[in-house]
Amino acid sequence: MTDTKLSWQGSSKILDVPKARIWAPWYVAEYRLRNMSKWLGAIVAFGLGNPVLYLLSVGIGIGALVDSTSGADNPIGVPYLTFLAPALLATAAIQAAMDETTFPTMQGFLWDKSFFAMISTQLMARDIVGGIMIASSIRCSFNTLIYAGVLVLFGAIPLTSVPVLVFAAIFAGISFAGVMLAVTSFVKQDDGFYAIVGRFVLTPMFMFSGTFYPLESLPIYLQWVGWISPVWHATNLGRNLSYGLEVEPWLLAVHVIFMGAILVAGMIVATRKFASRLSA
Amino acid sequence: MIIARGLTKKYDDFVAVDGIDFEVKKGESFGLLGPNGAGKSTTMRMIASTSRRTGGELTILGKDPNKHGPEIRAHLGVVHQQDNHDGELKTWENLYIYGRYFGLSRAFLKKKVEELLEFAQLTEKRDVKVDQLSGGMKRRLTIARGLVNEPEILMLDEPTTGLDPQARHILWDRLFRLKEEGVTLVITTHYMDEAEQLCDRLIVMDKGKIMAEGSPAALIKKYSSKEVLEVRFGSKNNADAAKKIAHLGDRIEPLPDRILVYSEDGEKVLKQIHKLGLEPQTSLVRRSSLEDVFLRLTGRTLVD
Ligand SMILES: Nc1ncnc2c1ncn2[C@@H]1O[C@H](COP(=O)(O)OP(=O)(O)OP(=O)(O)O)[C@@H](O)[C@H]1O
Ligand SMILES: [Mg+2]
């Protein structure tokens, strides 16, 4: 502490509370982006490294094998990489988006308890939830665009498919991030929550969502994983929009509604849980 | 500024704050004293309009925090008992983002942040990650952060725990000056000298209830005598000696390591002890302090 003279006008002179109320979620997003910028190097490196490695090994290697064996009566109807691309993109989007809702939530409630600092300002629980979702969406879009760029470079998808595929993937990413935000808000202790999510949620979701083969070729008792998985909804939507895979119109609607619904549900649950934990 | 009536906070069946009444006026500095678990921080959180009360009435700056939390909090400065910064961000960034949460402009904060860094003596640590600050530095950062919005009410929950004596005294001085600016202070502390120095008025809490209320001087007058004689007979003999001198002074308080005898004239009591043929190993006559009030009211010494 020093004797520095502090300039002092008083909060009622320097604040514009109604305006701050409107922008509140953005202030939280701004903080999240600042925190993310500390990891920018890693975000770019993994964001580029992952698709490159993946496409080199799985995509091109296995793709060549599949494309050569299935020959003329290829049940997929398009090159394997083209078939795979929407699923890879959706998975990458989900991973990036949920990183930015789960970690911040653990941090805010448990690691450094910074949510308790935020809630002491004019911010409300719903502003924190909103801000995290905004920042997560930005990070998700960033990674998805990088991934899409690599897919184009590898010839997996034409440039014209990028907008629709990116849209479907980001939609999936944000909606699952919303769900994970809600789930994480219930975590009371940091005991390997992440390992559990990785093993029992992410991996099965990636494997059984019609990623590597059409969902219908899975036995019916495993297909449910796909139905509740945003990866499948985004992938099926993306395949339809990018290369014209035939999907019933009602099912297309289901894809959009499902992702929208889990996003809204996740945010509502998260907001309630945030509010109750932060007002204990 | 603050009016509490029957203010209550329950956690399930456990009553942390049990129907307390108090008022704090503008420009006053108000203290909450009490042993660990008394409910001080819980009360502070309710005033800070974050923790929801489970009973009673509470009005802050003329508003009900259940209905106008954000509008009230905009005008409060809160120094939590536990530091809660983002450790990955730099010192200046933590002040900056906190100011942004209030909607303060970047231009305003650019100046304000440097001023607060200077105030908290952290200018040198400006670009260091908060994780790498010492405990006392983090504490100073938390205090500086609570001033970023130039609050009308500044709430400090054990602000000086972890500060070195010099920093403590400078903080007291700063708080005095803020008070002169019309800032209302609400403080909890375990340091009685701090409470005596800083608080115009205070409440002593225990088990969620208010045990006493008043200015430090009035409380000392009411709950203690003018002087206190502290005598030590050695830990084995204290209990025995306490029985023998029980009739002396206004009241005696036997502690494990020493006996406190409350009276108007400590020296006189000491002479009487000598007359009884007792020889204390050490003796000390001092003025009564809040420490004694606390002991009387809660049956506990503060340093526990
Ligand atoms: N979130 C909570 N859930 C359950 N019990 C709580 C919670 N917060 C506080 N308590 C309980 O309420 C009581 C009062 O706690 P509080 O933190 O207000 O005490 P305090 O007077 O600030 O103590 P200290 O001097 O140790 O800081 C304690 O018994 C504590 O265990
Ligand atoms: Mg406390």
XYZ file of C-alpha atoms and ligand atoms in Angstrom:
616
model
C 0.000 0.000 0.000
C 1.251 3.478 -0.808
C 0.035 6.985 -0.211
C -0.871 7.500 -3.847
C -3.677 9.964 -4.169
C -6.576 8.135 -5.760
C -8.805 10.139 -8.035
C -12.299 9.751 -6.715
C -15.567 10.867 -8.242
C -17.789 8.119 -6.874
C -19.494 5.216 -8.623
C -22.665 7.118 -9.485
C -20.589 9.593 -11.520
C -18.413 7.127 -13.385
C -20.854 4.274 -14.052
C -23.632 3.896 -16.580
C -25.480 0.975 -15.061
C -28.309 0.526 -17.620
C -25.748 0.419 -20.418
C -23.527 -1.977 -18.469
C -26.521 -4.261 -17.915
C -27.024 -4.531 -21.676
C -23.386 -5.254 -22.474
C -22.807 -7.478 -19.459
C -22.347 -10.832 -21.286
C -19.880 -9.223 -23.623
C -17.640 -8.154 -20.700
C -17.414 -11.771 -19.632
C -16.714 -12.849 -23.211
C -14.003 -10.217 -23.402
C -12.369 -11.687 -20.334
C -12.644 -15.223 -21.687
C -11.037 -14.162 -24.978
C -8.231 -12.510 -23.068
C -7.693 -15.698 -21.114
C -7.791 -17.712 -24.363
C -5.258 -15.434 -26.002
C -2.716 -16.731 -23.481
C -3.098 -20.108 -25.172
C -3.298 -18.847 -28.725
C -0.091 -20.640 -29.743
C -1.379 -23.976 -28.529
C -4.840 -23.388 -29.967
C -3.419 -22.722 -33.446
C -0.838 -25.519 -33.256
C -3.347 -28.174 -32.213
C -6.021 -26.685 -34.447
C -3.749 -27.205 -37.460
C -1.827 -30.253 -36.281
C -4.849 -32.401 -35.497
C -6.543 -32.287 -38.900
C -3.252 -32.624 -40.762
C -2.243 -35.735 -38.850
C -5.723 -37.146 -38.943
C -6.144 -36.689 -42.659
C -2.703 -38.073 -43.389
C -3.216 -41.260 -41.423
C -6.902 -42.103 -41.227
C -8.370 -40.105 -44.025
C -5.937 -40.776 -46.820
C -4.701 -44.181 -45.683
C -8.018 -45.772 -44.854
C -9.789 -43.703 -47.469
C -7.590 -45.143 -50.205
C -8.305 -48.639 -48.918
C -12.075 -48.110 -48.738
C -12.294 -46.374 -52.086
C -10.284 -49.103 -53.817
C -12.134 -52.075 -52.332
C -15.654 -50.847 -52.716
C -15.108 -50.102 -56.366
C -18.111 -49.401 -58.571
C -20.813 -50.375 -56.115
C -19.411 -48.127 -53.357
C -22.346 -47.958 -50.937
C -21.339 -44.468 -49.851
C -21.390 -43.041 -53.338
C -18.655 -40.444 -52.740
C -14.947 -40.601 -51.983
C -14.433 -41.769 -48.417
C -12.780 -38.523 -47.320
C -15.762 -36.542 -48.536
C -17.986 -38.850 -46.538
C -15.789 -38.523 -43.472
C -15.248 -34.756 -43.623
C -18.543 -33.535 -42.074
C -18.086 -35.841 -39.089
C -14.481 -34.808 -38.523
C -15.426 -31.181 -38.754
C -18.315 -31.548 -36.312
C -16.118 -33.417 -33.853
C -13.416 -30.756 -34.011
C -16.008 -28.034 -33.518
C -17.459 -29.815 -30.506
C -14.071 -30.361 -28.939
C -13.061 -26.718 -29.305
C -16.393 -25.377 -28.086
C -16.664 -27.611 -25.045
C -13.080 -26.855 -24.000
C -14.235 -23.269 -23.619
C -17.264 -24.088 -21.520
C -16.002 -26.896 -19.302
C -12.576 -25.532 -18.296
C -13.804 -22.009 -17.541
C -16.596 -23.434 -15.409
C -14.229 -25.616 -13.397
C -11.920 -22.627 -13.068
C -14.648 -20.206 -12.055
C -16.278 -22.390 -9.427
C -13.385 -24.485 -8.176
C -9.868 -23.670 -9.310
C -9.527 -19.929 -8.801
C -13.152 -19.159 -7.890
C -13.179 -16.223 -10.260
C -16.971 -16.474 -10.741
C -17.322 -15.309 -7.168
C -15.399 -12.183 -8.111
C -17.573 -11.616 -11.184
C -20.818 -11.967 -9.278
C -19.666 -9.240 -6.884
C -19.900 -6.734 -9.720
C -23.040 -5.763 -11.580
C -22.849 -9.067 -13.496
C -25.512 -11.732 -13.023
C -25.322 -15.497 -13.401
C -26.964 -15.329 -16.810
C -24.367 -12.802 -17.998
C -21.572 -15.171 -17.034
C -23.287 -18.044 -18.841
C -23.904 -15.844 -21.868
C -20.357 -14.557 -21.939
C -18.841 -18.004 -21.745
C -21.088 -19.145 -24.591
C -20.129 -16.163 -26.761
C -16.416 -16.780 -26.219
C -16.858 -20.499 -26.762
C -18.659 -19.816 -30.049
C -15.833 -17.594 -31.229
C -13.206 -20.191 -30.370
C -15.347 -22.888 -31.994
C -15.704 -20.876 -35.196
C -11.976 -20.207 -35.285
C -11.038 -23.888 -34.973
C -13.746 -25.056 -37.346
C -12.560 -22.656 -40.037
C -8.982 -23.842 -39.641
C -10.128 -27.436 -39.887
C -12.257 -26.700 -42.942
C -9.249 -25.015 -44.563
C -7.162 -28.134 -44.085
C -9.962 -30.312 -45.463
C -10.061 -28.154 -48.582
C -6.283 -28.305 -48.965
C -6.412 -32.095 -48.752
C -9.109 -32.158 -51.380
C -11.575 -33.757 -48.974
C -14.239 -31.169 -49.696
C -14.688 -28.541 -52.389
C -14.515 -24.910 -51.371
C -18.223 -24.556 -52.146
C -19.112 -26.995 -49.372
C -17.297 -25.001 -46.725
C -20.117 -22.624 -45.698
C -22.734 -25.325 -45.117
C -20.378 -27.742 -43.424
C -18.925 -25.075 -41.198
C -22.431 -23.972 -40.289
C -23.540 -27.496 -39.344
C -20.355 -28.151 -37.369
C -20.429 -24.886 -35.426
C -24.088 -25.441 -34.648
C -23.236 -28.864 -33.220
C -20.253 -27.452 -31.338
C -22.173 -24.658 -29.683
C -25.117 -26.832 -28.740
C -22.967 -29.509 -27.171
C -20.896 -26.832 -25.432
C -24.150 -25.568 -23.921
C -24.942 -29.038 -22.625
C -21.463 -29.447 -21.186
C -21.698 -26.036 -19.543
C -24.804 -27.248 -17.739
C -23.201 -30.565 -16.790
C -20.008 -28.939 -15.522
C -21.936 -26.472 -13.412
C -22.958 -29.416 -11.223
C -19.375 -30.568 -10.589
C -18.529 -29.974 -6.919
C -15.084 -31.495 -6.815
C -12.311 -31.687 -9.314
C -11.774 -35.422 -9.337
C -11.004 -36.559 -12.832
C -14.204 -35.205 -14.309
C -12.385 -34.648 -17.557
C -11.100 -38.173 -17.987
C -14.644 -39.448 -17.479
C -16.114 -37.123 -20.053
C -13.380 -38.052 -22.531
C -13.757 -41.782 -22.124
C -17.456 -42.259 -21.646
C -18.923 -39.408 -23.627
C -16.623 -38.009 -26.288
C -15.060 -41.184 -27.610
C -18.317 -43.154 -27.975
C -19.956 -40.091 -29.452
C -17.227 -39.875 -32.062
C -17.181 -43.637 -32.799
C -20.897 -44.350 -32.940
C -22.271 -41.301 -34.718
C -22.083 -42.554 -38.231
C -18.631 -41.079 -38.439
C -16.845 -43.899 -40.255
C -19.870 -45.647 -41.789
C -23.563 -44.831 -42.073
C -25.361 -44.988 -38.738
C -27.854 -47.474 -40.179
C -25.129 -50.078 -40.516
C -24.762 -50.171 -36.740
C -26.909 -52.701 -34.865
C -30.094 -51.028 -33.712
C -29.139 -51.257 -30.015
C -26.156 -48.978 -30.663
C -27.872 -46.540 -32.987
C -29.351 -44.574 -30.101
C -25.897 -43.182 -29.387
C -26.073 -41.470 -32.746
C -29.598 -40.196 -32.212
C -28.631 -38.303 -29.111
C -25.257 -37.261 -30.471
C -24.870 -33.825 -31.980
C -22.037 -35.295 -34.065
C -24.516 -37.448 -35.945
C -27.093 -34.707 -36.358
C -24.486 -32.299 -37.686
C -22.860 -34.952 -39.848
C -26.068 -36.103 -41.475
C -27.107 -32.496 -42.014
C -23.675 -31.678 -43.419
C -23.655 -34.677 -45.759
C -27.009 -33.654 -47.100
C -26.064 -30.033 -47.613
C -22.570 -30.656 -48.993
C -22.814 -33.622 -51.343
C -26.528 -34.276 -51.431
C -26.837 -37.398 -49.316
C -30.513 -38.225 -49.363
C -32.152 -37.337 -46.068
C -35.903 -37.113 -45.497
C -36.990 -33.487 -45.020
C -38.538 -34.286 -41.635
C -35.223 -35.709 -40.482
C -33.396 -32.574 -41.595
C -35.805 -30.613 -39.446
C -35.131 -32.965 -36.558
C -31.397 -32.333 -36.873
C -31.826 -28.586 -36.596
C -34.451 -28.760 -33.864
C -32.466 -31.282 -31.825
C -29.341 -29.142 -31.797
C -31.312 -25.994 -31.072
C -33.218 -27.693 -28.280
C -30.177 -29.052 -26.430
C -28.503 -25.659 -26.720
C -31.462 -23.873 -25.164
C -31.975 -26.554 -22.516
C -28.277 -26.506 -21.620
C -28.206 -22.766 -21.223
C -31.347 -22.706 -19.103
C -30.088 -25.417 -16.773
C -26.643 -23.815 -16.579
C -28.096 -20.391 -15.778
C -30.202 -21.819 -12.962
C -27.329 -23.786 -11.487
C -24.923 -20.858 -11.788
C -27.434 -18.605 -10.070
C -28.006 -20.984 -7.185
C -24.311 -21.728 -6.644
C -23.335 -18.083 -6.816
C -26.011 -16.984 -4.363
C -25.295 -19.637 -1.709
C -27.180 2.856 3.542
C -27.721 -0.609 5.013
C -30.724 -1.712 7.060
C -31.040 -5.309 8.257
C -34.052 -6.608 10.180
C -34.162 -10.196 11.353
C -31.594 -11.023 8.684
C -31.230 -14.803 8.463
C -29.248 -17.280 6.424
C -29.797 -21.012 6.697
C -27.825 -23.709 4.959
C -30.253 -26.619 4.998
C -30.946 -26.933 8.714
C -27.863 -25.073 9.850
C -28.463 -21.456 10.823
C -25.358 -19.448 9.873
C -26.895 -16.031 10.552
C -29.711 -16.013 13.041
C -32.068 -13.061 12.711
C -29.755 -10.095 13.225
C -30.691 -6.402 13.213
C -28.373 -3.527 12.433
C -28.106 -0.311 10.503
C -25.171 1.406 8.853
C -25.278 5.085 7.977
C -23.581 6.903 5.164
C -19.926 7.609 5.785
C -19.824 5.391 8.826
C -17.330 2.638 9.292
C -18.963 -0.433 10.662
C -17.227 -3.518 11.997
C -18.194 -7.161 12.383
C -16.250 -9.011 15.040
C -16.530 -12.610 16.075
C -14.750 -15.937 16.325
C -14.356 -18.330 13.376
C -17.698 -19.488 12.053
C -19.634 -16.684 13.758
C -21.328 -15.802 10.463
C -19.362 -12.665 9.572
C -18.548 -13.614 6.003
C -22.047 -14.906 5.439
C -23.436 -11.567 6.607
C -20.945 -9.749 4.376
C -22.023 -11.798 1.368
C -25.656 -10.957 2.009
C -24.835 -7.252 2.246
C -22.730 -7.595 -0.898
C -25.983 -8.730 -2.533
C -24.597 -12.012 -3.751
C -25.761 -14.458 -1.087
C -29.572 -14.653 -0.919
C -31.010 -14.271 2.548
C -33.386 -16.968 3.701
C -35.281 -14.722 6.101
C -35.760 -11.179 7.312
C -35.441 -7.870 5.539
C -32.423 -6.232 3.989
C -32.140 -2.864 2.286
C -28.916 -1.681 0.677
C -28.691 1.807 -0.806
C -32.461 1.940 -0.498
C -33.031 -1.216 -2.524
C -33.817 -4.862 -1.886
C -30.898 -7.025 -3.051
C -33.258 -9.872 -3.982
C -34.812 -7.611 -6.605
C -32.035 -5.203 -7.571
C -28.817 -7.153 -7.085
C -26.921 -5.795 -10.117
C -27.999 -2.179 -9.519
C -26.813 -2.384 -5.906
C -23.606 -4.262 -6.652
C -22.598 -1.665 -9.214
C -22.027 0.719 -6.307
C -20.285 -1.696 -3.950
C -16.630 -2.571 -3.632
C -16.048 -6.052 -2.312
C -12.838 -7.462 -0.882
C -13.481 -11.165 -0.348
C -11.929 -13.110 2.485
C -10.487 -15.455 -0.121
C -8.580 -13.971 -3.063
C -10.139 -14.976 -6.366
C -8.149 -13.743 -9.319
C -7.498 -15.410 -12.643
C -3.983 -16.696 -12.021
C -3.106 -16.885 -15.697
C -3.757 -13.213 -16.272
C -1.259 -10.518 -15.407
C -1.675 -8.265 -12.412
C -2.821 -5.266 -14.438
C -5.159 -7.423 -16.496
C -6.986 -8.619 -13.407
C -7.720 -5.033 -12.398
C -8.684 -4.177 -15.939
C -11.147 -7.005 -16.526
C -12.754 -6.376 -13.148
C -13.295 -2.758 -14.119
C -14.759 -3.900 -17.416
C -17.317 -6.020 -15.541
C -18.737 -2.735 -14.247
C -18.887 -1.430 -17.781
C -16.098 1.107 -17.251
C -14.570 2.342 -20.486
C -11.157 1.224 -21.684
C -9.885 4.803 -21.651
C -10.988 5.337 -18.065
C -9.487 2.038 -16.953
C -6.181 2.662 -18.631
C -5.538 5.448 -16.136
C -7.345 3.885 -13.211
C -5.433 0.614 -13.400
C -2.040 2.324 -13.200
C -3.224 4.411 -10.280
C -4.467 1.368 -8.400
C -1.264 -0.553 -9.142
C 0.664 2.325 -7.647
C -1.686 2.406 -4.664
C -1.248 -1.326 -4.033
C 2.498 -1.029 -4.584
C 2.306 -3.482 -7.434
C 3.574 -1.319 -10.278
C 6.729 -3.427 -10.455
C 4.624 -6.554 -10.668
C 2.346 -5.083 -13.288
C 3.214 -7.621 -15.964
C 3.620 -10.651 -13.744
C 1.074 -13.444 -13.768
C -1.028 -13.326 -10.620
C -0.080 -16.941 -9.883
C 3.439 -15.678 -9.252
C 2.522 -13.005 -6.704
C 3.112 -13.546 -2.998
C 0.153 -13.983 -0.668
C 0.348 -10.420 0.618
C 0.622 -9.045 -2.921
C -2.496 -10.946 -3.973
C -4.252 -9.488 -0.955
C -3.237 -5.971 -1.958
C -4.451 -6.654 -5.476
C -7.830 -7.765 -4.122
C -8.112 -4.582 -2.076
C -7.144 -2.398 -5.047
C -9.650 -4.229 -7.228
C -12.435 -3.401 -4.802
C -11.793 0.302 -5.446
C -11.927 0.215 -9.235
C -15.563 1.356 -9.468
C -15.124 4.040 -6.771
C -17.794 2.383 -4.626
C -20.199 4.044 -2.219
C -19.882 1.150 0.196
C -16.599 -0.693 0.554
C -16.874 -4.152 2.098
C -13.672 -5.652 3.453
C -13.656 -9.219 4.782
C -10.454 -9.590 6.814
C -8.610 -7.208 4.509
C -5.287 -7.172 6.304
C -4.845 -10.888 6.939
C -1.517 -11.676 5.317
C -0.315 -8.080 5.077
C 2.892 -6.949 6.720
C 2.573 -4.309 9.477
C 3.632 -1.436 7.265
C 1.094 -2.296 4.573
C -1.574 -2.650 7.251
C -0.955 0.816 8.632
C -0.923 2.440 5.229
C -4.163 0.663 4.378
C -5.762 1.988 7.563
C -4.706 5.453 6.597
C -6.131 5.025 3.068
C -9.402 3.745 4.466
C -9.601 6.793 6.705
C -9.219 9.033 3.713
C -11.852 7.143 1.736
C -14.147 7.624 4.684
C -13.507 11.334 4.479
C -14.620 11.170 0.869
C -17.929 9.821 2.173
C -17.319 6.152 1.450
C -19.108 3.822 3.861
C -16.935 1.001 5.195
C -18.002 -2.424 6.403
C -15.132 -4.413 7.846
C -14.565 -7.769 9.465
C -11.324 -8.446 11.238
C -9.658 -10.626 13.794
C -7.351 -7.815 14.847
C -8.746 -5.881 17.761
C -6.379 -2.971 17.237
C -7.668 -2.717 13.705
C -11.265 -2.698 14.888
C -10.493 -0.034 17.497
C -8.677 2.099 14.947
C -11.063 1.786 12.056
C -14.570 1.234 13.307
C -16.931 3.922 14.499
C -19.304 1.231 15.586
C -19.240 -2.523 15.615
C -21.201 -5.633 16.383
C -19.782 -8.666 18.096
C -21.237 -11.844 16.618
C -21.177 -15.409 17.839
C -23.026 -18.423 16.463
C -24.942 -16.246 14.037
C -26.260 -13.865 16.694
C -25.307 -10.358 17.756
C -23.851 -10.390 21.256
C -23.256 -6.654 21.582
C -23.244 -3.464 19.592
C -21.669 -0.069 20.061
C -18.577 2.048 19.553
C -15.304 0.431 20.644
C -15.089 2.786 23.641
C -18.689 2.197 24.698
C -18.293 -1.565 24.431
C -15.154 -1.504 26.547
C -16.901 0.637 29.106
C -19.934 -1.593 29.214
C -18.344 -5.028 29.163
C -15.000 -4.489 30.811
C -13.381 -2.534 33.606
C -10.959 0.316 33.200
C -7.876 -1.761 33.853
C -6.839 -5.353 33.586
C -4.227 -7.099 35.667
C -2.619 -10.102 33.978
C -0.845 -12.470 36.340
C 0.937 -15.753 35.641
C 1.632 -18.357 38.263
C 2.870 -21.014 35.859
C 0.468 -23.291 34.002
C 0.291 -25.839 36.878
C -0.558 -23.330 39.582
C -2.885 -20.992 37.705
C -6.115 -22.842 38.481
C -5.263 -23.054 42.147
C -4.291 -19.408 42.403
C -7.440 -18.396 40.536
C -9.564 -19.873 43.315
C -7.646 -17.988 45.955
C -7.942 -14.595 44.262
C -11.478 -15.081 42.928
C -12.888 -12.447 45.275
C -10.525 -9.704 44.092
C -11.366 -7.057 41.506
C -14.728 -6.871 39.652
C -14.322 -10.178 37.902
C -11.610 -12.662 37.061
C -11.037 -14.667 33.911
C -8.774 -17.692 34.332
C -7.100 -18.690 31.067
C -4.821 -21.703 30.656
C -1.638 -19.623 30.630
C -2.642 -16.627 32.745
C -5.334 -15.062 34.924
C -7.012 -11.784 34.024
C -8.330 -9.682 36.885
C -10.683 -6.874 35.891
C -10.807 -3.827 38.136
C -10.654 -0.045 38.199
C -7.174 -0.123 39.717
C -4.843 -2.940 38.680
C -1.977 -1.981 40.957
C -4.219 -2.112 44.003
C -5.331 -5.633 43.121
C -1.731 -6.686 42.647
C -0.928 -5.467 46.158
C -3.867 -7.443 47.531
C -2.537 -10.553 45.800
C 0.827 -10.051 47.466
C -0.930 -9.660 50.827
C -2.500 -13.092 50.312
C 1.038 -14.404 50.203
C 0.905 -15.240 46.491
C 3.857 -14.464 44.242
C 2.984 -14.288 40.529
C 5.875 -15.097 38.164
C 4.933 -12.141 36.012
C 2.357 -9.397 36.316
C 1.172 -6.682 33.995
C -1.368 -3.910 34.360
C -2.915 -2.628 31.138
C -5.953 -0.771 29.873
C -8.992 -2.793 28.829
C -9.359 -3.412 25.115
C -11.849 -4.920 22.713
C -9.993 -8.163 23.295
C -11.466 -8.237 26.794
C -14.941 -7.410 25.550
C -14.640 -10.247 23.116
C -13.495 -12.659 25.790
C -16.313 -11.638 28.086
C -18.965 -12.009 25.390
C -17.829 -15.126 23.617
C -15.793 -16.846 26.303
C -13.024 -17.135 23.761
C -9.764 -15.377 23.085
C -9.355 -14.160 19.564
C -6.185 -15.957 18.735
C -7.533 -19.460 18.374
N -21.873 -22.357 1.545
C -22.038 -22.842 2.780
N -22.682 -24.016 2.979
C -22.857 -24.507 4.220
N -22.438 -23.908 5.340
C -21.791 -22.744 5.215
C -21.553 -22.158 3.935
N -20.875 -20.999 4.126
C -20.701 -20.877 5.458
N -21.257 -21.910 6.109
C -21.259 -22.115 7.579
O -21.790 -20.967 8.182
C -21.086 -20.654 9.370
C -20.587 -19.230 9.316
O -19.575 -19.116 8.326
P -18.854 -17.745 7.990
O -17.939 -18.008 6.860
O -19.888 -16.707 7.818
O -18.032 -17.485 9.317
P -17.022 -16.311 9.664
O -17.580 -15.596 10.841
O -16.727 -15.509 8.466
O -15.732 -17.126 10.126
P -14.166 -16.842 9.851
O -13.704 -15.942 10.945
O -13.567 -18.198 10.003
O -14.011 -16.274 8.493
C -19.965 -21.685 9.482
O -20.360 -22.670 10.400
C -19.856 -22.262 8.106
O -19.473 -23.611 8.151
Mg -15.104 -15.176 7.332
